[in-house]
Amino acid sequence: MSEREYIKSLVKGADLYRKQGLYEEAKEKYLEALSYVSAHNDLSDRTLIKELVEKRIHMVDADIAEVEGADDTPELTEEKQNLIKDLFSFSGTRENTAFEGAVALMKFGQYKRAREEFETLLAEGIRPLASAKNILACSLFLDQAESAIDRLGQWNARSLLTNQELLHLRDFLQTSLIERGIEAELPGSEMIPAGVNRPGKPIEEGDPEITSVTFEFEEGELKERTEELKVSFQFGDVVSVVAPSSRKDLIRILQPGARFLRMGFYSPIAFFRGTGRVTGKTLIKHGPKKGDYLFDISFDQTG
């Protein structure tokens, strides 16, 4: 792909986002195109291309300002939600495609629809632990803590999940509620019926469950500093972390395409080092973290 074709693909992708009302995502693509143009001084018609991209950025800024002037960001139409599912579902199998689509809805703040999708996946036995965990997370993003607690209680009385999975979900929900300043009594291990266990079913499909990551910055405004962020979602070798809107310095560094050679990955039972690359950035538009940014990080283990 030539430089001109690459820029054209970025702008076309941004135009599609803007057409569907995904203005923040469109702006990120336009900025990526502008950064690429600015970095290639030998590009023919560089000044003209730069002006055209900047014009599009001004237009999408106006769209964003109009949306932010409303009381709240409305939930997208079913047609737009379906588009998000299609755009961000890449796997060949039906099960993985369905899961990726639900995760995409969640990342774009469509928590109610995402929760419905994860409920369907759980009922079909597709990635049960991850689906159940995301159901709880969606309820919390919707400020429906009671719904999350009730759902956990219902799972305790059924045979969809193993004892180990139920205990893991209980710990996850308890930690999430504490972070939100909510005190609640949750169903404990003594409430899990003996018949719940599904013999031979591992807690996950082999992916290490990452709970937090660290970045060791070797250059830039955060040089020689280490930052730790909690993992909100995980899908295989891609984790999603949230950076608060107040951390402008961190947000400036965690741009799509940025690579990090010194990262740490923490799970409940292990720690390993690796490298990572930012593959996505999304503005959170609903819930307690509204205004913060969600970053997708693909990682490789090095030791």
mmCIF file of N, CA and C in Angstrom, residues 48-122:
data_model
loop_
_atom_site.group_PDB
_atom_site.id
_atom_site.type_symbol
_atom_site.label_atom_id
_atom_site.label_comp_id
_atom_site.label_asym_id
_atom_site.label_seq_id
_atom_site.Cartn_x
_atom_site.Cartn_y
_atom_site.Cartn_z
ATOM 1 N N LEU A 48 -1.787 20.390 0.510
ATOM 2 C CA LEU A 48 -3.203 20.279 0.158
ATOM 3 C C LEU A 48 -3.883 19.172 0.970
ATOM 4 N N ILE A 49 -3.222 18.024 1.061
ATOM 5 C CA ILE A 49 -3.797 16.906 1.821
ATOM 6 C C ILE A 49 -3.964 17.290 3.286
ATOM 7 N N LYS A 50 -2.952 17.982 3.815
ATOM 8 C CA LYS A 50 -3.012 18.405 5.212
ATOM 9 C C LYS A 50 -4.191 19.340 5.450
ATOM 10 N N GLU A 51 -4.402 20.265 4.533
ATOM 11 C CA GLU A 51 -5.518 21.212 4.668
ATOM 12 C C GLU A 51 -6.867 20.490 4.617
ATOM 13 N N LEU A 52 -6.975 19.501 3.739
ATOM 14 C CA LEU A 52 -8.228 18.751 3.620
ATOM 15 C C LEU A 52 -8.530 17.965 4.895
ATOM 16 N N VAL A 53 -7.499 17.347 5.467
ATOM 17 C CA VAL A 53 -7.695 16.585 6.707
ATOM 18 C C VAL A 53 -8.040 17.523 7.859
ATOM 19 N N GLU A 54 -7.333 18.663 7.938
ATOM 20 C CA GLU A 54 -7.615 19.632 9.002
ATOM 21 C C GLU A 54 -9.050 20.149 8.905
ATOM 22 N N LYS A 55 -9.528 20.334 7.678
ATOM 23 C CA LYS A 55 -10.911 20.786 7.483
ATOM 24 C C LYS A 55 -11.887 19.757 8.038
ATOM 25 N N ARG A 56 -11.598 18.479 7.803
ATOM 26 C CA ARG A 56 -12.460 17.421 8.329
ATOM 27 C C ARG A 56 -12.427 17.402 9.856
ATOM 28 N N ILE A 57 -11.262 17.665 10.432
ATOM 29 C CA ILE A 57 -11.148 17.702 11.896
ATOM 30 C C ILE A 57 -12.005 18.821 12.467
ATOM 31 N N HIS A 58 -11.977 19.985 11.831
ATOM 32 C CA HIS A 58 -12.813 21.107 12.284
ATOM 33 C C HIS A 58 -14.296 20.743 12.206
ATOM 34 N N MET A 59 -14.669 20.021 11.164
ATOM 35 C CA MET A 59 -16.069 19.632 10.995
ATOM 36 C C MET A 59 -16.501 18.649 12.076
ATOM 37 N N VAL A 60 -15.647 17.680 12.377
ATOM 38 C CA VAL A 60 -16.018 16.699 13.399
ATOM 39 C C VAL A 60 -15.974 17.325 14.789
ATOM 40 N N ASP A 61 -15.097 18.320 14.987
ATOM 41 C CA ASP A 61 -15.091 19.059 16.260
ATOM 42 C C ASP A 61 -16.437 19.750 16.477
ATOM 43 N N ALA A 62 -16.994 20.286 15.404
ATOM 44 C CA ALA A 62 -18.311 20.926 15.496
ATOM 45 C C ALA A 62 -19.386 19.899 15.840
ATOM 46 N N ASP A 63 -19.255 18.696 15.267
ATOM 47 C CA ASP A 63 -20.207 17.623 15.588
ATOM 48 C C ASP A 63 -20.123 17.253 17.066
ATOM 49 N N ILE A 64 -18.889 17.137 17.570
ATOM 50 C CA ILE A 64 -18.682 16.771 18.974
ATOM 51 C C ILE A 64 -19.251 17.843 19.894
ATOM 52 N N ALA A 65 -19.001 19.110 19.547
ATOM 53 C CA ALA A 65 -19.503 20.216 20.370
ATOM 54 C C ALA A 65 -21.024 20.199 20.428
ATOM 55 N N GLU A 66 -21.647 19.858 19.307
ATOM 56 C CA GLU A 66 -23.112 19.810 19.267
ATOM 57 C C GLU A 66 -23.645 18.693 20.156
ATOM 58 N N VAL A 67 -22.968 17.534 20.116
ATOM 59 C CA VAL A 67 -23.397 16.404 20.946
ATOM 60 C C VAL A 67 -23.189 16.705 22.420
ATOM 61 N N GLU A 68 -22.026 17.283 22.764
ATOM 62 C CA GLU A 68 -21.728 17.572 24.163
ATOM 63 C C GLU A 68 -22.622 18.670 24.713
ATOM 64 N N GLY A 69 -23.237 19.447 23.823
ATOM 65 C CA GLY A 69 -24.155 20.480 24.289
ATOM 66 C C GLY A 69 -25.479 19.909 24.744
ATOM 67 N N ALA A 70 -25.758 18.664 24.379
ATOM 68 C CA ALA A 70 -26.991 18.027 24.828
ATOM 69 C C ALA A 70 -26.831 17.565 26.264
ATOM 70 N N ASP A 71 -27.953 17.206 26.906
ATOM 71 C CA ASP A 71 -27.916 16.777 28.307
ATOM 72 C C ASP A 71 -27.082 15.523 28.481
ATOM 73 N N ASP A 72 -27.167 14.579 27.538
ATOM 74 C CA ASP A 72 -26.430 13.328 27.648
ATOM 75 C C ASP A 72 -26.320 12.719 26.266
ATOM 76 N N THR A 73 -25.343 11.834 26.092
ATOM 77 C CA THR A 73 -25.185 11.163 24.816
ATOM 78 C C THR A 73 -26.273 10.111 24.677
ATOM 79 N N PRO A 74 -27.104 10.187 23.652
ATOM 80 C CA PRO A 74 -28.196 9.225 23.527
ATOM 81 C C PRO A 74 -27.676 7.848 23.150
ATOM 82 N N GLU A 75 -28.441 6.834 23.508
ATOM 83 C CA GLU A 75 -28.103 5.486 23.088
ATOM 84 C C GLU A 75 -28.288 5.402 21.580
ATOM 85 N N LEU A 76 -27.352 4.719 20.915
ATOM 86 C CA LEU A 76 -27.404 4.629 19.459
ATOM 87 C C LEU A 76 -28.589 3.792 19.004
ATOM 88 N N THR A 77 -29.016 4.027 17.782
ATOM 89 C CA THR A 77 -30.103 3.241 17.214
ATOM 90 C C THR A 77 -29.637 1.799 17.026
ATOM 91 N N GLU A 78 -30.590 0.894 16.889
ATOM 92 C CA GLU A 78 -30.257 -0.519 16.697
ATOM 93 C C GLU A 78 -29.419 -0.705 15.433
ATOM 94 N N GLU A 79 -29.710 0.075 14.397
ATOM 95 C CA GLU A 79 -28.953 -0.017 13.145
ATOM 96 C C GLU A 79 -27.483 0.328 13.371
ATOM 97 N N LYS A 80 -27.225 1.393 14.133
ATOM 98 C CA LYS A 80 -25.843 1.795 14.401
ATOM 99 C C LYS A 80 -25.155 0.797 15.323
ATOM 100 N N GLN A 81 -25.902 0.247 16.280
ATOM 101 C CA GLN A 81 -25.329 -0.768 17.154
ATOM 102 C C GLN A 81 -24.924 -1.998 16.352
ATOM 103 N N ASN A 82 -25.763 -2.400 15.408
ATOM 104 C CA ASN A 82 -25.437 -3.545 14.558
ATOM 105 C C ASN A 82 -24.208 -3.262 13.705
ATOM 106 N N LEU A 83 -24.073 -2.008 13.267
ATOM 107 C CA LEU A 83 -22.905 -1.627 12.478
ATOM 108 C C LEU A 83 -21.635 -1.777 13.305
ATOM 109 N N ILE A 84 -21.686 -1.338 14.563
ATOM 110 C CA ILE A 84 -20.533 -1.479 15.452
ATOM 111 C C ILE A 84 -20.155 -2.949 15.584
ATOM 112 N N LYS A 85 -21.145 -3.806 15.794
ATOM 113 C CA LYS A 85 -20.876 -5.239 15.913
ATOM 114 C C LYS A 85 -20.179 -5.769 14.669
ATOM 115 N N ASP A 86 -20.653 -5.366 13.496
ATOM 116 C CA ASP A 86 -20.083 -5.857 12.241
ATOM 117 C C ASP A 86 -18.671 -5.329 12.012
ATOM 118 N N LEU A 87 -18.455 -4.050 12.326
ATOM 119 C CA LEU A 87 -17.156 -3.429 12.071
ATOM 120 C C LEU A 87 -16.054 -4.006 12.941
ATOM 121 N N PHE A 88 -16.403 -4.447 14.158
ATOM 122 C CA PHE A 88 -15.379 -4.863 15.107
ATOM 123 C C PHE A 88 -15.444 -6.350 15.425
ATOM 124 N N SER A 89 -16.001 -7.143 14.526
ATOM 125 C CA SER A 89 -16.019 -8.596 14.656
ATOM 126 C C SER A 89 -15.165 -9.174 13.539
ATOM 127 N N PHE A 90 -14.051 -9.823 13.929
ATOM 128 C CA PHE A 90 -13.081 -10.243 12.915
ATOM 129 C C PHE A 90 -12.866 -11.755 12.857
ATOM 130 N N SER A 91 -13.226 -12.494 13.898
ATOM 131 C CA SER A 91 -12.911 -13.912 13.967
ATOM 132 C C SER A 91 -13.727 -14.720 12.965
ATOM 133 N N GLY A 92 -13.194 -15.897 12.635
ATOM 134 C CA GLY A 92 -13.865 -16.735 11.662
ATOM 135 C C GLY A 92 -15.033 -17.516 12.231
ATOM 136 N N THR A 93 -14.963 -17.905 13.510
ATOM 137 C CA THR A 93 -16.025 -18.715 14.089
ATOM 138 C C THR A 93 -17.191 -17.850 14.551
ATOM 139 N N ARG A 94 -18.385 -18.429 14.521
ATOM 140 C CA ARG A 94 -19.579 -17.691 14.932
ATOM 141 C C ARG A 94 -19.482 -17.275 16.391
ATOM 142 N N GLU A 95 -18.955 -18.181 17.243
ATOM 143 C CA GLU A 95 -18.883 -17.897 18.673
ATOM 144 C C GLU A 95 -17.982 -16.701 18.961
ATOM 145 N N ASN A 96 -16.783 -16.710 18.387
ATOM 146 C CA ASN A 96 -15.854 -15.607 18.636
ATOM 147 C C ASN A 96 -16.346 -14.303 18.023
ATOM 148 N N THR A 97 -16.966 -14.394 16.851
ATOM 149 C CA THR A 97 -17.509 -13.194 16.215
ATOM 150 C C THR A 97 -18.590 -12.569 17.081
ATOM 151 N N ALA A 98 -19.457 -13.401 17.645
ATOM 152 C CA ALA A 98 -20.529 -12.902 18.509
ATOM 153 C C ALA A 98 -19.957 -12.252 19.763
ATOM 154 N N PHE A 99 -18.916 -12.864 20.328
ATOM 155 C CA PHE A 99 -18.307 -12.309 21.537
ATOM 156 C C PHE A 99 -17.629 -10.978 21.232
ATOM 157 N N GLU A 100 -16.883 -10.913 20.136
ATOM 158 C CA GLU A 100 -16.212 -9.666 19.756
ATOM 159 C C GLU A 100 -17.224 -8.550 19.521
ATOM 160 N N GLY A 101 -18.351 -8.891 18.909
ATOM 161 C CA GLY A 101 -19.381 -7.884 18.665
ATOM 162 C C GLY A 101 -19.943 -7.325 19.951
ATOM 163 N N ALA A 102 -20.167 -8.194 20.940
ATOM 164 C CA ALA A 102 -20.680 -7.745 22.237
ATOM 165 C C ALA A 102 -19.665 -6.862 22.949
ATOM 166 N N VAL A 103 -18.389 -7.245 22.875
ATOM 167 C CA VAL A 103 -17.329 -6.441 23.493
ATOM 168 C C VAL A 103 -17.265 -5.063 22.837
ATOM 169 N N ALA A 104 -17.404 -5.008 21.513
ATOM 170 C CA ALA A 104 -17.373 -3.723 20.807
ATOM 171 C C ALA A 104 -18.507 -2.820 21.271
ATOM 172 N N LEU A 105 -19.700 -3.380 21.416
ATOM 173 C CA LEU A 105 -20.833 -2.588 21.909
ATOM 174 C C LEU A 105 -20.534 -2.023 23.288
ATOM 175 N N MET A 106 -19.920 -2.836 24.119
ATOM 176 C CA MET A 106 -19.581 -2.409 25.475
ATOM 177 C C MET A 106 -18.584 -1.259 25.445
ATOM 178 N N LYS A 107 -17.585 -1.370 24.598
ATOM 179 C CA LYS A 107 -16.558 -0.336 24.518
ATOM 180 C C LYS A 107 -17.109 0.982 23.980
ATOM 181 N N PHE A 108 -18.151 0.907 23.172
ATOM 182 C CA PHE A 108 -18.750 2.124 22.630
ATOM 183 C C PHE A 108 -19.878 2.655 23.507
ATOM 184 N N GLY A 109 -19.968 2.144 24.723
ATOM 185 C CA GLY A 109 -20.921 2.674 25.685
ATOM 186 C C GLY A 109 -22.346 2.194 25.516
ATOM 187 N N GLN A 110 -22.554 1.183 24.683
ATOM 188 C CA GLN A 110 -23.904 0.639 24.480
ATOM 189 C C GLN A 110 -24.122 -0.522 25.456
ATOM 190 N N TYR A 111 -24.135 -0.182 26.749
ATOM 191 C CA TYR A 111 -24.084 -1.201 27.798
ATOM 192 C C TYR A 111 -25.344 -2.062 27.868
ATOM 193 N N LYS A 112 -26.497 -1.470 27.647
ATOM 194 C CA LYS A 112 -27.739 -2.240 27.732
ATOM 195 C C LYS A 112 -27.783 -3.319 26.656
ATOM 196 N N ARG A 113 -27.493 -2.927 25.410
ATOM 197 C CA ARG A 113 -27.494 -3.897 24.303
ATOM 198 C C ARG A 113 -26.371 -4.918 24.500
ATOM 199 N N ALA A 114 -25.209 -4.456 24.951
ATOM 200 C CA ALA A 114 -24.091 -5.375 25.178
ATOM 201 C C ALA A 114 -24.462 -6.420 26.223
ATOM 202 N N ARG A 115 -25.123 -5.982 27.292
ATOM 203 C CA ARG A 115 -25.516 -6.923 28.347
ATOM 204 C C ARG A 115 -26.460 -7.989 27.796
ATOM 205 N N GLU A 116 -27.376 -7.581 26.945
ATOM 206 C CA GLU A 116 -28.292 -8.545 26.327
ATOM 207 C C GLU A 116 -27.521 -9.566 25.487
ATOM 208 N N GLU A 117 -26.511 -9.076 24.752
ATOM 209 C CA GLU A 117 -25.708 -9.975 23.916
ATOM 210 C C GLU A 117 -24.931 -10.964 24.777
ATOM 211 N N PHE A 118 -24.338 -10.479 25.874
ATOM 212 C CA PHE A 118 -23.581 -11.367 26.756
ATOM 213 C C PHE A 118 -24.497 -12.380 27.445
ATOM 214 N N GLU A 119 -25.730 -11.981 27.762
ATOM 215 C CA GLU A 119 -26.695 -12.918 28.354
ATOM 216 C C GLU A 119 -26.966 -14.069 27.380
ATOM 217 N N THR A 120 -27.107 -13.744 26.105
ATOM 218 C CA THR A 120 -27.331 -14.773 25.091
ATOM 219 C C THR A 120 -26.125 -15.698 24.986
ATOM 220 N N LEU A 121 -24.924 -15.116 24.994
ATOM 221 C CA LEU A 121 -23.699 -15.913 24.914
ATOM 222 C C LEU A 121 -23.575 -16.847 26.111
ATOM 223 N N LEU A 122 -23.881 -16.336 27.298
ATOM 224 C CA LEU A 122 -23.790 -17.157 28.507
ATOM 225 C C LEU A 122 -24.779 -18.314 28.444
#
